[in-house]
PDB file of C-alpha atoms in Angstrom:
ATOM      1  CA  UNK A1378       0.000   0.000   0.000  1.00 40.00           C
ATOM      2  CA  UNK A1379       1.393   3.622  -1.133  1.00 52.00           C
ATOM      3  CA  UNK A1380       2.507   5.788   2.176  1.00 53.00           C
ATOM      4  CA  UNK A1381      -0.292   8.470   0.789  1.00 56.00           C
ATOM      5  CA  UNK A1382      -2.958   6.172   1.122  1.00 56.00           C
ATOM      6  CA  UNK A1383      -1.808   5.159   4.472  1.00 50.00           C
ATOM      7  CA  UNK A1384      -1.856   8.554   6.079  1.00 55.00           C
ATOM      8  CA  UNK A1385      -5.040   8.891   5.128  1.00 61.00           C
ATOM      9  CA  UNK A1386      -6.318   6.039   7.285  1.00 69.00           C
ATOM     10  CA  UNK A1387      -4.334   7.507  10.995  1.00 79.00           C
ATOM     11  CA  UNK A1388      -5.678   8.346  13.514  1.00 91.00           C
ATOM     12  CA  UNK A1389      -4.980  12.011  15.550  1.00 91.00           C
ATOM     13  CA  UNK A1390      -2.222  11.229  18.501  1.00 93.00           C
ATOM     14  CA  UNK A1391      -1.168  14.324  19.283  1.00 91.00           C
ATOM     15  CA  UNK A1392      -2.333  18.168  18.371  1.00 91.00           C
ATOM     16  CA  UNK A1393      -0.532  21.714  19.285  1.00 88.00           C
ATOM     17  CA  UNK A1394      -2.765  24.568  18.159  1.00 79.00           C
ATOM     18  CA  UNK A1395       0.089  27.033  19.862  1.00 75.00           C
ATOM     19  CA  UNK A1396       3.236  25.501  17.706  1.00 68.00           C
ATOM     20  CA  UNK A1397       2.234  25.526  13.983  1.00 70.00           C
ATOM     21  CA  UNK A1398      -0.289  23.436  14.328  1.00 86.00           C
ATOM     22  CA  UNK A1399       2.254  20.324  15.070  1.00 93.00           C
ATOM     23  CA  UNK A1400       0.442  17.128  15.148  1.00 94.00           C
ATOM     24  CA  UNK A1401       1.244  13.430  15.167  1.00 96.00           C
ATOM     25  CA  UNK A1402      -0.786  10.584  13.702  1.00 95.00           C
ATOM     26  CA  UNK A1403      -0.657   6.692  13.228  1.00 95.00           C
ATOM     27  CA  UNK A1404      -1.967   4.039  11.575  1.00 93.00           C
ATOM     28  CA  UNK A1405      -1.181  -0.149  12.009  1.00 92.00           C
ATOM     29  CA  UNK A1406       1.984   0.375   9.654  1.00 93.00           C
ATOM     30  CA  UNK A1407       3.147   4.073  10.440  1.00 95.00           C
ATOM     31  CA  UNK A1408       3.636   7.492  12.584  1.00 97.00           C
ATOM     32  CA  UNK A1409       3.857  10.824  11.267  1.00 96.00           C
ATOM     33  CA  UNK A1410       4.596  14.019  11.864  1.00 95.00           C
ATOM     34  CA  UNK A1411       3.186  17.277  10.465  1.00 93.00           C
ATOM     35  CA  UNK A1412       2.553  21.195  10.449  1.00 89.00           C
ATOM     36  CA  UNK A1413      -0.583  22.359   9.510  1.00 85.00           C
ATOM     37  CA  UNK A1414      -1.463  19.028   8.445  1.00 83.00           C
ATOM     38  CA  UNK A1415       2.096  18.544   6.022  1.00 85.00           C
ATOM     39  CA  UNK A1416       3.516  16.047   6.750  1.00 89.00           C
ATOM     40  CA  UNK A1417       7.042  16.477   7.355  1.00 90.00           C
ATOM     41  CA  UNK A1418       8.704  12.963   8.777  1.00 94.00           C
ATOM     42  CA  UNK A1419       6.899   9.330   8.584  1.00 96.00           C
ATOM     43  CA  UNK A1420       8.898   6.907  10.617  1.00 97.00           C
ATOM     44  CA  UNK A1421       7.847   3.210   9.952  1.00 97.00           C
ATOM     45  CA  UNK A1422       6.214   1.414  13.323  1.00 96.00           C
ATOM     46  CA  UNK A1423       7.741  -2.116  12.634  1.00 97.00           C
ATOM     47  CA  UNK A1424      11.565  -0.127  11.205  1.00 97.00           C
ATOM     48  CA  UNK A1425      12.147   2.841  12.829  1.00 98.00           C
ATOM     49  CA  UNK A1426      15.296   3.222  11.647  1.00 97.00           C
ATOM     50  CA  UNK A1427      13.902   3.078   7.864  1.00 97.00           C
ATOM     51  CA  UNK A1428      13.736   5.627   5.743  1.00 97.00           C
ATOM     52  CA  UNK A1429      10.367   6.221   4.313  1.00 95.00           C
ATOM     53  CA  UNK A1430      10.430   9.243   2.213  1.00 94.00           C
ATOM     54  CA  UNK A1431      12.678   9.221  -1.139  1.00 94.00           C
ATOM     55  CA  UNK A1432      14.302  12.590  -0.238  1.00 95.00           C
ATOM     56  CA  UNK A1433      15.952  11.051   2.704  1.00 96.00           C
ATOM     57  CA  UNK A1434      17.823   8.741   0.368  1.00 96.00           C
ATOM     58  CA  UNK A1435      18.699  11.418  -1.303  1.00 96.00           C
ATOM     59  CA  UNK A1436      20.188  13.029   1.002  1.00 97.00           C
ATOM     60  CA  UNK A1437      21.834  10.319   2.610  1.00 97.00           C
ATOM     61  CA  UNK A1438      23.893   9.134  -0.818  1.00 96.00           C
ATOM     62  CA  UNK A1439      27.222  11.081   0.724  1.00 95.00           C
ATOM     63  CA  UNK A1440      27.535   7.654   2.981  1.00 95.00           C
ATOM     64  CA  UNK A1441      28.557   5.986  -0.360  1.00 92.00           C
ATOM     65  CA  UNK A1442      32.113   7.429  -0.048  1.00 88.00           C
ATOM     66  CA  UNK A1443      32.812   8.202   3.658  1.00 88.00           C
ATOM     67  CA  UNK A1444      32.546   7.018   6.865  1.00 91.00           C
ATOM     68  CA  UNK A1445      31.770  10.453   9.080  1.00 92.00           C
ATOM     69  CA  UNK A1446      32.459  10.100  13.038  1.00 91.00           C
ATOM     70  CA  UNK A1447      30.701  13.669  13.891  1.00 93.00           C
ATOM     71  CA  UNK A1448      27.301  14.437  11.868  1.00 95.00           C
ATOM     72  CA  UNK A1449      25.423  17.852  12.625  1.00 93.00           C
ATOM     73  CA  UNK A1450      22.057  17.930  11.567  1.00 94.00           C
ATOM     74  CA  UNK A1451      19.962  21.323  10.777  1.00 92.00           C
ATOM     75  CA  UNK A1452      16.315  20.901  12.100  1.00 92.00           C
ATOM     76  CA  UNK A1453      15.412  17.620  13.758  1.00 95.00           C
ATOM     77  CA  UNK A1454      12.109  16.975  12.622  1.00 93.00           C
ATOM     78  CA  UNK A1455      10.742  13.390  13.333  1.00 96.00           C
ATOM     79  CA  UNK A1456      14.290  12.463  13.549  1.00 97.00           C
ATOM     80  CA  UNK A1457      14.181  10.240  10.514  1.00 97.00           C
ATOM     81  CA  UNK A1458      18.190  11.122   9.563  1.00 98.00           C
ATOM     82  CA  UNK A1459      19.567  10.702  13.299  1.00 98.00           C
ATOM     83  CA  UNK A1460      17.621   6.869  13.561  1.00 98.00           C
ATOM     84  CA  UNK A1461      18.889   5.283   9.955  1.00 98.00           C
ATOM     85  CA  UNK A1462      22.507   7.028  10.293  1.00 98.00           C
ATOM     86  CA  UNK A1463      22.834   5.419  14.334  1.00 98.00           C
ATOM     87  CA  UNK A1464      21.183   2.083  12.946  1.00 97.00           C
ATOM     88  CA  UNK A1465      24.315   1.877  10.891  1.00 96.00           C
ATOM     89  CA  UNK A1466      26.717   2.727  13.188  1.00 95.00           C
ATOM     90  CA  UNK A1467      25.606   3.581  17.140  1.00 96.00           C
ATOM     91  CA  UNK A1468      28.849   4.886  18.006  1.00 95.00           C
ATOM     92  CA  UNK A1469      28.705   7.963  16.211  1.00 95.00           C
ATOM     93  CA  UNK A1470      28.451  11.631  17.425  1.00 94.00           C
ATOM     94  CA  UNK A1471      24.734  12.739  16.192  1.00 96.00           C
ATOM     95  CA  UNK A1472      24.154  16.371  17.249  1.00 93.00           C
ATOM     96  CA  UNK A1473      20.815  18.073  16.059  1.00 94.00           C
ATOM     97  CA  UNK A1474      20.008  21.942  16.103  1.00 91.00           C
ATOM     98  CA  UNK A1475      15.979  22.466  16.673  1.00 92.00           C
ATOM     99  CA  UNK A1476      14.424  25.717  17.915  1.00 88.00           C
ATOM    100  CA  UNK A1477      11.174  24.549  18.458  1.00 90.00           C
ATOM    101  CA  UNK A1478      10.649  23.206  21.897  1.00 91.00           C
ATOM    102  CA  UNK A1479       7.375  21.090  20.444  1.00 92.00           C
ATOM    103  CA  UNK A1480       9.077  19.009  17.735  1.00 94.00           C
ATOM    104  CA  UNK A1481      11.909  18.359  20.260  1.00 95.00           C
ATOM    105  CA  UNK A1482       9.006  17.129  22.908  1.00 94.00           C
ATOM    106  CA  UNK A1483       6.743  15.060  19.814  1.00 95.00           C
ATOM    107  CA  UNK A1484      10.388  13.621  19.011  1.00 97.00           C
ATOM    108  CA  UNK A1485      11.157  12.335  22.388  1.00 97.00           C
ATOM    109  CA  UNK A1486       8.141  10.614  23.222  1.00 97.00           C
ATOM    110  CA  UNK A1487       6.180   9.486  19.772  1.00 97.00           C
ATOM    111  CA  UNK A1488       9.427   9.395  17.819  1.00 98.00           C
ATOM    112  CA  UNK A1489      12.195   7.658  19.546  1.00 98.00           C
ATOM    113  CA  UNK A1490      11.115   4.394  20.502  1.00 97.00           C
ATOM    114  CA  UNK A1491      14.442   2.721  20.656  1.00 95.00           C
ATOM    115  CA  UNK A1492      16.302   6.023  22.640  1.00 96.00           C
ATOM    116  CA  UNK A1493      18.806   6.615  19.904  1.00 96.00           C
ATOM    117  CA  UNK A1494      21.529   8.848  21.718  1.00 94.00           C
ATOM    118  CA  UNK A1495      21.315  12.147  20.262  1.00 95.00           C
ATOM    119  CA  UNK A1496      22.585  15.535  21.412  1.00 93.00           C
ATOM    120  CA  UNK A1497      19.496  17.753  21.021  1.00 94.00           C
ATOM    121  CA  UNK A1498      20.402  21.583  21.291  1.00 90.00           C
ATOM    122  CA  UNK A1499      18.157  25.207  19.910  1.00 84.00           C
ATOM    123  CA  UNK A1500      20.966  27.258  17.814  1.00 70.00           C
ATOM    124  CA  UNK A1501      21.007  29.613  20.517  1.00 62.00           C
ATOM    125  CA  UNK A1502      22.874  27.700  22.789  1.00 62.00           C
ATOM    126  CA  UNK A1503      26.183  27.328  20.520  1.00 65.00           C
ATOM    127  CA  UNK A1504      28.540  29.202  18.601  1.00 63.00           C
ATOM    128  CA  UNK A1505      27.965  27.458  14.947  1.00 67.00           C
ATOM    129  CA  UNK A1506      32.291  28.986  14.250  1.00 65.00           C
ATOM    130  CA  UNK A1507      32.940  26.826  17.367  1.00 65.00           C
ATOM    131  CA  UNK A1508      31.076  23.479  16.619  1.00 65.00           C
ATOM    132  CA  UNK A1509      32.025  23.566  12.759  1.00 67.00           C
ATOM    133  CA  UNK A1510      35.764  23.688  13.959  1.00 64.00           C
ATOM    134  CA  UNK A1511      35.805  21.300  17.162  1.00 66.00           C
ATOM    135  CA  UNK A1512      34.455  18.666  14.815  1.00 65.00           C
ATOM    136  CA  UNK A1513      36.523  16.279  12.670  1.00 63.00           C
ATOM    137  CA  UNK A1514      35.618  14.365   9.995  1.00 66.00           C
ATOM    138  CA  UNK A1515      32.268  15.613   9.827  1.00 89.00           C
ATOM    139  CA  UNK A1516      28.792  15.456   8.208  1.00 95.00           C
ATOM    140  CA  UNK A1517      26.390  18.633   8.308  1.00 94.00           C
ATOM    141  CA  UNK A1518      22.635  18.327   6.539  1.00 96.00           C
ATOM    142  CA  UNK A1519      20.697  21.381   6.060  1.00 94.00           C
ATOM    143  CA  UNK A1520      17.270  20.293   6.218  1.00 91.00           C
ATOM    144  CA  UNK A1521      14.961  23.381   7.214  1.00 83.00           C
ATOM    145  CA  UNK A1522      15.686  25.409   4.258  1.00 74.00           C
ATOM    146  CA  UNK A1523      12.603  27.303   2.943  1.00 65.00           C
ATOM    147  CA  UNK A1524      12.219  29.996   0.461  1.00 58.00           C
ATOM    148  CA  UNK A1525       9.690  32.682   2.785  1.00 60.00           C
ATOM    149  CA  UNK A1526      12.295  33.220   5.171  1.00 59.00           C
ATOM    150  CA  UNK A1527      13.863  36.062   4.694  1.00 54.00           C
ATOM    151  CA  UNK A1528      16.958  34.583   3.191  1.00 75.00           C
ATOM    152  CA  UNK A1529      18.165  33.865   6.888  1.00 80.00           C
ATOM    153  CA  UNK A1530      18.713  30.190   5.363  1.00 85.00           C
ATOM    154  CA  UNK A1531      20.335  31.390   2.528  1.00 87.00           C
ATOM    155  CA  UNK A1532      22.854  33.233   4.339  1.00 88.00           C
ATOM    156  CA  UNK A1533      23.176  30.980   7.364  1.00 86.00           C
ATOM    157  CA  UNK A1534      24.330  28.399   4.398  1.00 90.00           C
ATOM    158  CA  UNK A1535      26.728  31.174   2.590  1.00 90.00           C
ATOM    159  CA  UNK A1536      28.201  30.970   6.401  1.00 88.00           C
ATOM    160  CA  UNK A1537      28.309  27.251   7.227  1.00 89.00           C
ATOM    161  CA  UNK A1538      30.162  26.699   3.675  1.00 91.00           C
ATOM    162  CA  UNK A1539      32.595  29.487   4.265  1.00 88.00           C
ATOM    163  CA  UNK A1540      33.879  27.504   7.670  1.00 86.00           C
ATOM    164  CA  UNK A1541      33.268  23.947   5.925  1.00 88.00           C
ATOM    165  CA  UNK A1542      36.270  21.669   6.775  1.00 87.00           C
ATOM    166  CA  UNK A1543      38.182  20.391   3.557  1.00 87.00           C
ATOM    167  CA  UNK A1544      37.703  16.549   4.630  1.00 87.00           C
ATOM    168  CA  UNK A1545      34.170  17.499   5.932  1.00 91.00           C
ATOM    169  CA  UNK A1546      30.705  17.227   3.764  1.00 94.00           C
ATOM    170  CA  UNK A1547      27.489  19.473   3.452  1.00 95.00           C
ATOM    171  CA  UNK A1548      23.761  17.969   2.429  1.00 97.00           C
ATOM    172  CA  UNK A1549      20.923  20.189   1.394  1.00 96.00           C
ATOM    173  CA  UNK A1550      17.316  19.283   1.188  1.00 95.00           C
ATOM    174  CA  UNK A1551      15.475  22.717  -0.940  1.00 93.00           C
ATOM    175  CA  UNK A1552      12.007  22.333  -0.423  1.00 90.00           C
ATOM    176  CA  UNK A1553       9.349  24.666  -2.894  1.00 86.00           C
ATOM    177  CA  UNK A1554      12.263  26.547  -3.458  1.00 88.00           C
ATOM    178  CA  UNK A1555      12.326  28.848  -6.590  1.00 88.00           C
ATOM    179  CA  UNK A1556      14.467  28.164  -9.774  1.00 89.00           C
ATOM    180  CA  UNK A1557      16.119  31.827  -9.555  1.00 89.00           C
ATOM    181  CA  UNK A1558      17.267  31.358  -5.834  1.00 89.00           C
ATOM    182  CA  UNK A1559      18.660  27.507  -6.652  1.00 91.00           C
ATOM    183  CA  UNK A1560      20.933  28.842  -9.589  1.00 92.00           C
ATOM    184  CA  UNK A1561      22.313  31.586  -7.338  1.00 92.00           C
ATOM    185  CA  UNK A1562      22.535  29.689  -4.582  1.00 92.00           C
ATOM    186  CA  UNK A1563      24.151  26.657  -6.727  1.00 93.00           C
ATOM    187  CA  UNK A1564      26.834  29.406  -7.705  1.00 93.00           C
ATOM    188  CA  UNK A1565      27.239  30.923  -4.537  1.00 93.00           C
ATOM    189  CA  UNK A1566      28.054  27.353  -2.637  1.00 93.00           C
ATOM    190  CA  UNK A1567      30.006  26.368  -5.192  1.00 89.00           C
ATOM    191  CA  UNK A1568      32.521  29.649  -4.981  1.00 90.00           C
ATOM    192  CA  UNK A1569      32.807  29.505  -1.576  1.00 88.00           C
ATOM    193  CA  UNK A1570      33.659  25.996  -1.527  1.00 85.00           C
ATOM    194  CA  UNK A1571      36.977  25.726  -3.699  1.00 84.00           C
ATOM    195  CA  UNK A1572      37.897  22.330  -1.736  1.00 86.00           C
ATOM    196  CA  UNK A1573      34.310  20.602  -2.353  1.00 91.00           C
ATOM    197  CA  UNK A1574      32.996  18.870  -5.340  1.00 91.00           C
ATOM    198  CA  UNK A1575      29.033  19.981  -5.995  1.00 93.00           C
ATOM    199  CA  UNK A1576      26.591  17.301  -6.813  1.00 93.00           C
ATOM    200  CA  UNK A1577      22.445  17.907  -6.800  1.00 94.00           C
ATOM    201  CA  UNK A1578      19.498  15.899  -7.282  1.00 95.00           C
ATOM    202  CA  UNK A1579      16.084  16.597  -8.123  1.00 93.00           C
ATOM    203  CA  UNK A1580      13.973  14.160  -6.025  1.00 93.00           C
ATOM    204  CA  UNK A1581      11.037  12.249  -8.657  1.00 89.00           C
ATOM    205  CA  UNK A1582       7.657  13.468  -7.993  1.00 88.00           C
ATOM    206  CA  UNK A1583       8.522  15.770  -5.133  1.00 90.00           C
ATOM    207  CA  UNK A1584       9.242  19.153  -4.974  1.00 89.00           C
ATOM    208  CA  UNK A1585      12.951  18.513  -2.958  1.00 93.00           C
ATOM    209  CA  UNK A1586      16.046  19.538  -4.608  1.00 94.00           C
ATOM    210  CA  UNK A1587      19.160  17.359  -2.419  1.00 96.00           C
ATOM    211  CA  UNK A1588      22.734  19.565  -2.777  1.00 96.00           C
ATOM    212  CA  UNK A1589      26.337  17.825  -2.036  1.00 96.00           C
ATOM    213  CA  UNK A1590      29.548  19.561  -1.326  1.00 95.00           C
ATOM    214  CA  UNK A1591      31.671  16.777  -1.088  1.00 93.00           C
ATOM    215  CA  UNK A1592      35.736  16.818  -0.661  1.00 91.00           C
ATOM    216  CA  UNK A1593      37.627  16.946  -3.698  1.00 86.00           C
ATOM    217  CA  UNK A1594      39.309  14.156  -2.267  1.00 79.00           C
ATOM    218  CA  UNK A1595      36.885  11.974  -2.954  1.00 76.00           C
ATOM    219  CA  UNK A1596      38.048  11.857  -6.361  1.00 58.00           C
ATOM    220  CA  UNK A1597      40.437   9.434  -5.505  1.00 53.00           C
ATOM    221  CA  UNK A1598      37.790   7.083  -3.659  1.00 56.00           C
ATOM    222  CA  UNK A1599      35.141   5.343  -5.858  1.00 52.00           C
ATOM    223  CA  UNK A1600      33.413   8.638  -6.087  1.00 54.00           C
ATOM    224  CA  UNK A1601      35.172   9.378  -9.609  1.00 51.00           C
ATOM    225  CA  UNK A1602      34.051   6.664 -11.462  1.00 53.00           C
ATOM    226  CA  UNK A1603      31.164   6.099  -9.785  1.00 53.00           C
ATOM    227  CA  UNK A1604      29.995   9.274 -12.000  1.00 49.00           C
ATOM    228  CA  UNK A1605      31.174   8.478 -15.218  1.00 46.00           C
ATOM    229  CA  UNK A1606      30.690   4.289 -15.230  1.00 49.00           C
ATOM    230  CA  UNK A1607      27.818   2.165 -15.052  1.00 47.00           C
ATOM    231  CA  UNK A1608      27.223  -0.150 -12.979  1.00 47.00           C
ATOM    232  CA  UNK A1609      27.189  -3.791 -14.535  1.00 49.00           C
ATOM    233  CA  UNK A1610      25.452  -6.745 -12.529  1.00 46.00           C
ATOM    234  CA  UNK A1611      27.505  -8.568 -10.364  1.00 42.00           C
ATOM    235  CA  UNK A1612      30.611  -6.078 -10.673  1.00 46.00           C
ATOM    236  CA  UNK A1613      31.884  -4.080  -8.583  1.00 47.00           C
ATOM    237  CA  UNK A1614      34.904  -3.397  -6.695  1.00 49.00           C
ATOM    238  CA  UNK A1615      34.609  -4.580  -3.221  1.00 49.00           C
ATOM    239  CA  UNK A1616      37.138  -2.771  -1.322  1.00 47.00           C
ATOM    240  CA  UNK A1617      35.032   0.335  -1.712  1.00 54.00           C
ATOM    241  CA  UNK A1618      32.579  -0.850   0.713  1.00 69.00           C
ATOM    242  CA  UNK A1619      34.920  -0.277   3.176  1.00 77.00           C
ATOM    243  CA  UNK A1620      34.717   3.474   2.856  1.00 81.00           C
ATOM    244  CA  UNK A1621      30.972   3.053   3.849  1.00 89.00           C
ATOM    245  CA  UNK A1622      28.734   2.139   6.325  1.00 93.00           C
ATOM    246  CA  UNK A1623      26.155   0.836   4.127  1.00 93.00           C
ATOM    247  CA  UNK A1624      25.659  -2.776   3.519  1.00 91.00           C
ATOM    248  CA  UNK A1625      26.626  -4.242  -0.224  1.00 89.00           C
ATOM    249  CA  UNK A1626      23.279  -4.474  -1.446  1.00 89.00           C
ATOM    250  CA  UNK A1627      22.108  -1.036  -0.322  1.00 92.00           C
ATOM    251  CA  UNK A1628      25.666   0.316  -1.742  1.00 91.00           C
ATOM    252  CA  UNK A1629      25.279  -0.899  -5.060  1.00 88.00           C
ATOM    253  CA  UNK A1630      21.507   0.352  -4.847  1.00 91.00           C
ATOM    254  CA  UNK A1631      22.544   3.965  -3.677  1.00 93.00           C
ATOM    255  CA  UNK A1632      25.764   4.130  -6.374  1.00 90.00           C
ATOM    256  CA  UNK A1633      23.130   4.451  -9.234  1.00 89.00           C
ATOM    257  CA  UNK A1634      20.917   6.855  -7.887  1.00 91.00           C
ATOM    258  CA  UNK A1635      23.954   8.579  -7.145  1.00 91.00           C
ATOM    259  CA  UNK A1636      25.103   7.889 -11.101  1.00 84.00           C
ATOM    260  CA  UNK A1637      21.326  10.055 -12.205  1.00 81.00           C
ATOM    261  CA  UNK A1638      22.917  13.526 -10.389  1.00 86.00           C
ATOM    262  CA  UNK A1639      24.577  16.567 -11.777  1.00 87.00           C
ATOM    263  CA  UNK A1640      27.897  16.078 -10.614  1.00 82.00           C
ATOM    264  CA  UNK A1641      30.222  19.669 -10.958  1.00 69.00           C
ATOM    265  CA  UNK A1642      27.490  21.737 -12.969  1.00 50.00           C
ATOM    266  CA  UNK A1643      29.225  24.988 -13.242  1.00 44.00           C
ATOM    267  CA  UNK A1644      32.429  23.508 -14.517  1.00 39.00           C
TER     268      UNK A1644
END
């Protein structure tokens, strides 16, 4: 049964009228989470740690070529990212930045039901200058970018690239987001990242747009011909898996989505 025709058979678990009208539902097979009745996460009752939505693959491909120890997460949401990345690795340091006191409290008790250790903070409580450069080997994902903002996200991301690590990676998930503000943004990321190799997606049948900066360093992993080559059954070079957390068959899976991006545009 398609996820849409699920959600339309949950029942209400949880409203706030006060907090953008947060609410989270269920049905038999899964729990959701929504604003103003858009849904934003839908975690999977029997898999938690599944993701559910195809922009979350998306944005996840970067695991094809590292292995991060430290990932920093923009806007927690049902925490969809923080339970798949920990169900592949528990040992790593998950941090996630969420202002709203609501989500955090929907999170902890309807969407955690395996307490995944995660370090929940509100941006006001750090220096971003001061977490970017305390953390090594390191995976950030921008996920609350919106286009009615008043460009705070837009500079806030200008900001985060201009202190991005050389050996560390950036994810982007644009959401409804105009063509003119992804081409300059797509320029702007890309000249203030002279060390990072710039890869997007557009995400079938949804409005998402996932952006990479990965290191140029990568080019001498897998990540190089993992552009430019197919992939042919039953081939494949097997000591790449070790850069990765994912298991074989999900690797090969992920390598050709990853093959359908625009790898470099601007070059």
């Amino acid at each position: 049964m398609q996820l849409n025709r699920h959600v339309n058979q949950g029942s209400l678990l949880y409203f706030d009228q006060l907090n953008e009208r947060l609410s989270v539902s269920q049905n038999e097979h899964f729990r959701w989470l929504a604003f103003d009745n858009v849904i934003q996460s839908i975690m999977s009752r029997r898999q938690p740690e599944k993701l559910t939505l195809p922009h979350h693959v998306f944005l996840m491909l970067p695991l094809l070529f590292f292995k991060p120890n430290n990932v920093l997460e923009f806007g927690l949401g049902g925490g969809n990212l923080a339970r798949f990345i920990l169900s592949l690795n528990s040992e790593i340091n998950f941090t996630s930045i969420e202002r709203s006191s609501a989500v955090v409290n929907a999170f902890e008790k309807y969407f955690n039901p395996e307490n995944i250790d995660i370090k929940i903070i509100s941006d006001e409580e750090i220096s971003l200058r001061k977490k970017l450069q305390k953390m090594a080997n390191q995976w950030l994902i921008y996920d609350i970018y919106r286009d009615n903002d008043d460009h705070h996200s837009y500079q806030q991301l200008i900001k985060i690239t201009q202190q991005l690590k050389k050996s560390s990676c950036l994810s982007i998930n644009l959401v409804n987001v105009c063509e003119h503000t992804i081409n300059q943004l797509l320029v702007d990321l890309q000249n203030h990242s002279s060390h990072h190799q710039l890869s997007y997606f557009n995400v079938p049948h949804y409005q998402n747009m996932i952006v990479h900066l990965l290191p140029t360093s990568f080019a001498a992993t897998p990540m190089s011909a993992a552009i430019s080559t197919p992939i042919k059954d039953n081939t494949y070079d097997s000591s790449t898996i070790e850069n990765s957390y994912l298991a074989t068959r999900l690797y090969r899976k992920w390598l050709s989505f990853w093959q359908h991006g625009r790898h470099n545009p601007l070059y």
